[in-house]
PDB file of C-alpha atoms in Angstrom:
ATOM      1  CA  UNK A  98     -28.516  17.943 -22.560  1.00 91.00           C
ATOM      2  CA  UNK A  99     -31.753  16.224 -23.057  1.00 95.00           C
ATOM      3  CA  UNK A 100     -34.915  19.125 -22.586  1.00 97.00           C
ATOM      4  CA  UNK A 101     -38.667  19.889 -24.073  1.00 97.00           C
ATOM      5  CA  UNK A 102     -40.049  21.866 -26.011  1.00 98.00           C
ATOM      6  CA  UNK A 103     -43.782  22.075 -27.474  1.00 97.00           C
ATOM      7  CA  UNK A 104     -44.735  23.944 -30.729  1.00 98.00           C
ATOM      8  CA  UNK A 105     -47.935  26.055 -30.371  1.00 98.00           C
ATOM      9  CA  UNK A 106     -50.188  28.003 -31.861  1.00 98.00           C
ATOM     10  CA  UNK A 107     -50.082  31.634 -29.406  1.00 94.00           C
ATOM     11  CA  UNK A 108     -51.430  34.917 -29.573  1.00 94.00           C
ATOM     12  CA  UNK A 109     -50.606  37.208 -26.772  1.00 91.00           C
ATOM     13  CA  UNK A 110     -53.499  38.962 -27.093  1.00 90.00           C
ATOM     14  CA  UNK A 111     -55.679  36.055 -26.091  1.00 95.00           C
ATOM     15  CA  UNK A 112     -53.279  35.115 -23.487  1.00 94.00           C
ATOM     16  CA  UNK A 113     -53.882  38.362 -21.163  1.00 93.00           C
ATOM     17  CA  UNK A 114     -58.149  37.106 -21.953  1.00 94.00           C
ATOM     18  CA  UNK A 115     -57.430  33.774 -21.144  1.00 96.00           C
ATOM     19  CA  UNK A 116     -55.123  34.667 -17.801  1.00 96.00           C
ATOM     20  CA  UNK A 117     -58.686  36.400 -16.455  1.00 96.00           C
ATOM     21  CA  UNK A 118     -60.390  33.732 -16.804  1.00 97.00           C
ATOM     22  CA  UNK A 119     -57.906  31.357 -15.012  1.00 97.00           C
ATOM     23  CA  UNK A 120     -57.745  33.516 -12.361  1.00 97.00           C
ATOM     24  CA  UNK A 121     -60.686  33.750 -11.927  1.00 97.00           C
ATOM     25  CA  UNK A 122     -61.401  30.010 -11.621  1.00 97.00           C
ATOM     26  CA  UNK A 123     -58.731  29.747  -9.358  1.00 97.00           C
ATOM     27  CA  UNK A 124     -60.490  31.981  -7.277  1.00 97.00           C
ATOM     28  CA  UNK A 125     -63.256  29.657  -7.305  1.00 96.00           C
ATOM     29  CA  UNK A 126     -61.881  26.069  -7.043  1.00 96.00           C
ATOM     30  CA  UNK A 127     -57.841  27.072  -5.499  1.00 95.00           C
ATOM     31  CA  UNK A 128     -54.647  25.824  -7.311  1.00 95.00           C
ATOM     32  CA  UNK A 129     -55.233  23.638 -10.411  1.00 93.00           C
ATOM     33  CA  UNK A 130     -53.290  22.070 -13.690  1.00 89.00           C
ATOM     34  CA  UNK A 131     -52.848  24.651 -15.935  1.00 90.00           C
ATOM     35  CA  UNK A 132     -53.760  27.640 -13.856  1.00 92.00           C
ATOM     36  CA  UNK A 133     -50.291  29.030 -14.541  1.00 92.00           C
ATOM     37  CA  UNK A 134     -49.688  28.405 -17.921  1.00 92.00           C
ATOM     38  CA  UNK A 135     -49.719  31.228 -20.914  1.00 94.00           C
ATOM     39  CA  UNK A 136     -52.657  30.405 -23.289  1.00 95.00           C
ATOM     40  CA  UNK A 137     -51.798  28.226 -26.130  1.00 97.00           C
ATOM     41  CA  UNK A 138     -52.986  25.916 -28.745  1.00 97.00           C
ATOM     42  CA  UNK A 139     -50.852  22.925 -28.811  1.00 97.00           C
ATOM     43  CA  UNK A 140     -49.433  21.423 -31.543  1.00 98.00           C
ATOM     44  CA  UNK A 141     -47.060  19.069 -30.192  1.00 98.00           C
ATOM     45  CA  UNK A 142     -44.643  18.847 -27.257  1.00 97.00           C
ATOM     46  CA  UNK A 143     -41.019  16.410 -27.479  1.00 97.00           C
ATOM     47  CA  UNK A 144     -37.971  16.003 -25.865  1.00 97.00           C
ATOM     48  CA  UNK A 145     -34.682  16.262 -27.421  1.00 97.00           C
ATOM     49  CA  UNK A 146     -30.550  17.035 -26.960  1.00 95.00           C
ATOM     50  CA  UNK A 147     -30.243  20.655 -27.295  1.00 91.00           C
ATOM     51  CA  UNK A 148     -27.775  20.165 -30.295  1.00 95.00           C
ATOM     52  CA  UNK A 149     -30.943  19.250 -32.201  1.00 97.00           C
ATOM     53  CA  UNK A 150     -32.839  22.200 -31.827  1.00 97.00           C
ATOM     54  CA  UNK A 151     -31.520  24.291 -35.185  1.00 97.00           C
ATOM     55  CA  UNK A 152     -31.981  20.741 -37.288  1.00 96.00           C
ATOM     56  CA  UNK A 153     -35.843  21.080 -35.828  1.00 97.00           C
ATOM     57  CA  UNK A 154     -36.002  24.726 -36.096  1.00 97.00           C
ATOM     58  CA  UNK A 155     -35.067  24.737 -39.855  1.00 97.00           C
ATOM     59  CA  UNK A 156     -37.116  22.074 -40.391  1.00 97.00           C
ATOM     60  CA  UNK A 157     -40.260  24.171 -39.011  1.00 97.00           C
ATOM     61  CA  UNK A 158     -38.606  27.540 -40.786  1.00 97.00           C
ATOM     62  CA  UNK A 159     -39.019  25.571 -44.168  1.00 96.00           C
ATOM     63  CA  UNK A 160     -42.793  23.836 -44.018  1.00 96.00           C
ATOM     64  CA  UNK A 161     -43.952  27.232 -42.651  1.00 97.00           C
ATOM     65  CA  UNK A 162     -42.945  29.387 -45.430  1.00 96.00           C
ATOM     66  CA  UNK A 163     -45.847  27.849 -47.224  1.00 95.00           C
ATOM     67  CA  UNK A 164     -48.868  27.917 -44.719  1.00 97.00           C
ATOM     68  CA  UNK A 165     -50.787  30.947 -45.394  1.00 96.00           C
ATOM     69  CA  UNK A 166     -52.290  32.888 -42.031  1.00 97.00           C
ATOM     70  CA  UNK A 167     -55.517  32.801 -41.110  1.00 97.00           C
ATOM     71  CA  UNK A 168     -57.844  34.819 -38.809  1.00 97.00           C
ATOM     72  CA  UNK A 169     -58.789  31.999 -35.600  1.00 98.00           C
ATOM     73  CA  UNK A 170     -62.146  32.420 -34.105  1.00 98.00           C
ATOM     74  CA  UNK A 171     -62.544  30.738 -30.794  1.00 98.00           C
ATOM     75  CA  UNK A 172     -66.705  31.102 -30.153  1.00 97.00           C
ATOM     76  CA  UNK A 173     -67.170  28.283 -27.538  1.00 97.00           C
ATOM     77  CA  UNK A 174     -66.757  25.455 -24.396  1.00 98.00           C
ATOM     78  CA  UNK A 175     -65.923  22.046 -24.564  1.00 96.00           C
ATOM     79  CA  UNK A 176     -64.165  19.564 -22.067  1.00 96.00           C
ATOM     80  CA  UNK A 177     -62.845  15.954 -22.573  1.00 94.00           C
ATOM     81  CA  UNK A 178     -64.016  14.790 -19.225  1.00 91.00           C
ATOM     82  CA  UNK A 179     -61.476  11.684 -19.465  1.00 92.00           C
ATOM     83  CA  UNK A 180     -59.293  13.573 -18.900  1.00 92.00           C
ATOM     84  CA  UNK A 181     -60.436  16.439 -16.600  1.00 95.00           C
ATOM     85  CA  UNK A 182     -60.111  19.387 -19.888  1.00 96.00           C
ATOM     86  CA  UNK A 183     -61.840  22.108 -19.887  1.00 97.00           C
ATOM     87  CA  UNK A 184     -61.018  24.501 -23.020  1.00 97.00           C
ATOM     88  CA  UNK A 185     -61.625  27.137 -25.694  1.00 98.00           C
ATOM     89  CA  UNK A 186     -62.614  25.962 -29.344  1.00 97.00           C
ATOM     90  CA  UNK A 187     -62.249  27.216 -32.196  1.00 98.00           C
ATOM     91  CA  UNK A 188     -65.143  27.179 -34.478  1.00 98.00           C
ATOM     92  CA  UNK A 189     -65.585  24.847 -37.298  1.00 97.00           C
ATOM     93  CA  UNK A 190     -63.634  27.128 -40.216  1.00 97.00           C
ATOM     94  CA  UNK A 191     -60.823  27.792 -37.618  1.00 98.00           C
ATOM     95  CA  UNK A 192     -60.679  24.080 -36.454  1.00 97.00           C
ATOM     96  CA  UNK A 193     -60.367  23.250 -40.921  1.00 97.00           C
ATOM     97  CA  UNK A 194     -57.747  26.017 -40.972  1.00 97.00           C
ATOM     98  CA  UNK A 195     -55.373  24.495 -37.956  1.00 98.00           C
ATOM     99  CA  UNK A 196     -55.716  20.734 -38.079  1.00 98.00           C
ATOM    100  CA  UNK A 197     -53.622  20.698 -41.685  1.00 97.00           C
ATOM    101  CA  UNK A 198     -51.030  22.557 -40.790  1.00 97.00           C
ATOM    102  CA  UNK A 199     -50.837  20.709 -37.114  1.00 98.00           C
ATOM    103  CA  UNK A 200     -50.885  17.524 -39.390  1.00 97.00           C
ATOM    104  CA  UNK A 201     -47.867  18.674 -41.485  1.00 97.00           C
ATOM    105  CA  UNK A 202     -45.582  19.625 -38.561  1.00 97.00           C
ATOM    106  CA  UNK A 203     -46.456  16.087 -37.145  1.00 98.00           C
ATOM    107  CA  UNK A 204     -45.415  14.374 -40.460  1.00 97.00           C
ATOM    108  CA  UNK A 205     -42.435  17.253 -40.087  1.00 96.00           C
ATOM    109  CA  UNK A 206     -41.357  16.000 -36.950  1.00 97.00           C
ATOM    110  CA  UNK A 207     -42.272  12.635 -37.199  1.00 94.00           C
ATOM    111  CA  UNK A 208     -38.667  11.070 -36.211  1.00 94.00           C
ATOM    112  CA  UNK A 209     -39.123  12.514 -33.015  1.00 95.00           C
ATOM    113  CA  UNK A 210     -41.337  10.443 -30.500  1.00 93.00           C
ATOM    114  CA  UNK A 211     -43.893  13.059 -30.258  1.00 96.00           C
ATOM    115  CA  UNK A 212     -47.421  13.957 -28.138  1.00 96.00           C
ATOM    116  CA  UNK A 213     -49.169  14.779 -30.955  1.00 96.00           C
ATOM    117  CA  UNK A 214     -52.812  17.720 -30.429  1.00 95.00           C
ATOM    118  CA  UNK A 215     -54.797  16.100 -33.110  1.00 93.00           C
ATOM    119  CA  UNK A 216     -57.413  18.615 -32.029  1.00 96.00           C
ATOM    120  CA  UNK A 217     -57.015  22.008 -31.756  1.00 97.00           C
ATOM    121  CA  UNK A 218     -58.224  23.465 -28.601  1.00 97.00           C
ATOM    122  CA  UNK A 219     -57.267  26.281 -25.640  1.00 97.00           C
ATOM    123  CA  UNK A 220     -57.207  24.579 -22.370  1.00 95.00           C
ATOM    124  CA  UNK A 221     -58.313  26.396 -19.274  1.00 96.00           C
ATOM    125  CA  UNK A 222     -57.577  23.678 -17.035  1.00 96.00           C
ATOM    126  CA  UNK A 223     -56.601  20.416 -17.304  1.00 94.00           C
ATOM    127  CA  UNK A 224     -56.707  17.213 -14.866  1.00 95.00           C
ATOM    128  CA  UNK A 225     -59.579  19.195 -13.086  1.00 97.00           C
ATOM    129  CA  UNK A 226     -62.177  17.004 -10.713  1.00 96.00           C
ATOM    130  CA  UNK A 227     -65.714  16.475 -12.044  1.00 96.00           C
ATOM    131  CA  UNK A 228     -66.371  18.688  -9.468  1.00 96.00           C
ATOM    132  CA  UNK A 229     -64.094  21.231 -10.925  1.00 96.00           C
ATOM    133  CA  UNK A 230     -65.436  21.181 -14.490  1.00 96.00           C
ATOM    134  CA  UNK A 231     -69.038  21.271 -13.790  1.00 96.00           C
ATOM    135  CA  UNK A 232     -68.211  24.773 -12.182  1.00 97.00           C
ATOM    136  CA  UNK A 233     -65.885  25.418 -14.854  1.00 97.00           C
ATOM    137  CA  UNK A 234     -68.789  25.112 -17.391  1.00 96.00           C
ATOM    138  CA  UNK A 235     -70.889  27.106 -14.972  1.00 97.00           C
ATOM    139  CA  UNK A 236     -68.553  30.068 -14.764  1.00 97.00           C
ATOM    140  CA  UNK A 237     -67.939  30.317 -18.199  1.00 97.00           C
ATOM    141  CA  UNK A 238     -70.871  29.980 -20.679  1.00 95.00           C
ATOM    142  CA  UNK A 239     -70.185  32.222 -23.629  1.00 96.00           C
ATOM    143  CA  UNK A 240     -66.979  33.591 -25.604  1.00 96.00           C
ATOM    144  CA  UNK A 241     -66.205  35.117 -28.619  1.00 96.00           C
ATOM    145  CA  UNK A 242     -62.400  35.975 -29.247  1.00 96.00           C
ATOM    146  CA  UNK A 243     -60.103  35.497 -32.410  1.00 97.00           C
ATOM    147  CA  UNK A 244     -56.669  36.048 -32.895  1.00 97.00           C
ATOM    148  CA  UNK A 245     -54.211  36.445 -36.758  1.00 97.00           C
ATOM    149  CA  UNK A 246     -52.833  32.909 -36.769  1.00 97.00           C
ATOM    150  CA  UNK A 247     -49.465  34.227 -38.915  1.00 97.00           C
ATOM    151  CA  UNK A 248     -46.712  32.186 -37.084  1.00 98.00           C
ATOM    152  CA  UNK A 249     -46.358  28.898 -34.745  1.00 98.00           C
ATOM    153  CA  UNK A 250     -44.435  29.425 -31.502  1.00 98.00           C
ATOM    154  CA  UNK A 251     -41.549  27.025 -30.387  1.00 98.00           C
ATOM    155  CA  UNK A 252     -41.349  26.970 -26.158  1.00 97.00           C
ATOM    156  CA  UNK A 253     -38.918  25.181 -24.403  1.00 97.00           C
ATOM    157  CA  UNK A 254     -39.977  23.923 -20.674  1.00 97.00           C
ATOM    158  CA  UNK A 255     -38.558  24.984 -17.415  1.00 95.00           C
ATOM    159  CA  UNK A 256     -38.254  22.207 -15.024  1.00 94.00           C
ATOM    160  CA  UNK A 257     -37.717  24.523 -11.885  1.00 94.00           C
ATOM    161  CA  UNK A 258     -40.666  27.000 -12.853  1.00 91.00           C
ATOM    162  CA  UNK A 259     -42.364  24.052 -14.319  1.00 90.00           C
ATOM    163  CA  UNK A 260     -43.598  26.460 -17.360  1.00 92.00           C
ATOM    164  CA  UNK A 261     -42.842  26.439 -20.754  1.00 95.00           C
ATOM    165  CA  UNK A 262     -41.361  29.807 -21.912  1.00 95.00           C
ATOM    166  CA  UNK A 263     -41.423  31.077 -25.986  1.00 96.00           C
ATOM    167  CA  UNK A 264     -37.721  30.320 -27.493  1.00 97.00           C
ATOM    168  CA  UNK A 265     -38.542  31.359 -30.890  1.00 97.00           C
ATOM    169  CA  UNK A 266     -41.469  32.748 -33.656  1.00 97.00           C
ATOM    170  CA  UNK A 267     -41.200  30.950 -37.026  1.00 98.00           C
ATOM    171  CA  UNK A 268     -43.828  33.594 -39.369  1.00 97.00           C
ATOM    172  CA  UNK A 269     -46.174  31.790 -42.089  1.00 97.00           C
ATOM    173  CA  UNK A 270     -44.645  32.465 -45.424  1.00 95.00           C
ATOM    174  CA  UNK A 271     -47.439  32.500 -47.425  1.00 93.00           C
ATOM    175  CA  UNK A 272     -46.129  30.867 -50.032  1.00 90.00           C
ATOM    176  CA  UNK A 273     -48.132  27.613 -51.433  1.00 77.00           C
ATOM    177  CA  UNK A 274     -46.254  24.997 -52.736  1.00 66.00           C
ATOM    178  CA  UNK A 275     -47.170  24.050 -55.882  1.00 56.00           C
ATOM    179  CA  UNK A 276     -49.098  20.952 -56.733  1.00 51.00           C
ATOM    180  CA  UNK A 277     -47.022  18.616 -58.655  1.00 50.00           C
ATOM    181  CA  UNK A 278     -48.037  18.038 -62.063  1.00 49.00           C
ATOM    182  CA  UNK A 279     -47.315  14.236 -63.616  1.00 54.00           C
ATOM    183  CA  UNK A 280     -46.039  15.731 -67.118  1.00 54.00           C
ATOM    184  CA  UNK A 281     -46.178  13.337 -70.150  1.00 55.00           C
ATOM    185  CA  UNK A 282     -42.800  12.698 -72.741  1.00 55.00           C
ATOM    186  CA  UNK A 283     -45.090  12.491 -75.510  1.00 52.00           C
TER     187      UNK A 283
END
């Protein structure tokens, strides 16, 4: 049977922060996108059979043995207001240490037809009114929280709750591949 899943970046220590914080917007603006969910940085959401899933799984198992962790430091707002985002962002070391590895799990997965996070961010809400996000960006001026990034999180979503929920940890190896080296005969 067909079903999604989404590979994130997750730390539940942020998520019991970041739960606060959507409550207490919700408290402010009522039910919105997003209000529910467990914080997350995503990396890239698909669908697939369920067969699948260890083919994927060892797939992600292998290209993470060689990303090394890193400590995340997410120190302020953005929003795209396109599309109604408003979100945590990591700061500009962080943002250098997430978008290769995001990048190589895309290339990964690339035979899948994927939505693709070319930008690594935490959303608070998503699809919110104008409205919505100006108080958003009221509410919330200043943060400073950062989180071990040692492992990627594989979720697989709930159509009844309507939630993604964590299927699986795959840890960061640390082990770099080495460069290869164009050796001569002669």
């Amino acid at each position: 049977m067909e079903k999604t899943y989404s590979v994130v970046f997750y730390s539940k220590s942020v998520v019991d922060t970041v739960k606060k914080m959507k409550d207490f917007l919700k408290s402010k603006i009522n039910w919105y996108n997003s209000c529910n969910s467990e914080a997350h940085i995503t990396i890239c959401e698909f669908k697939i059979d369920d067969s699948q899933l260890d083919s994927i799984k060892q797939k992600l198992i292998k290209i993470c043995d060689a990303f090394t962790p890193s400590q995340v430091y997410l120190d302020h707002f953005g929003s795209y207001d396109n599309v109604g985002a408003f979100f945590i962002a990591p700061n500009e070391e962080s943002k250098n240490n997430l978008k290769p590895i995001m990048k190589k799990i895309h290339e990964t997965l690339k035979s899948l037809n994927l939505k693709k996070s070319d930008d690594p961010h935490l959303s608070i809400g998503r699809r919110l009114t104008p409205e919505n996000l100006k108080i958003a960006s009221q509410l919330f001026t200043t943060i400073d929280i950062n989180f071990l990034c040692n492992e990627i999180i594989l979720r697989e979503f709930d159509p009844i709750k309507k939630q993604f929920f964590v299927i699986d940890s795959i840890a960061f190896g640390n082990n770099p591949e080495p460069e290869f080296v164009q050796g001569s005969l002669f």
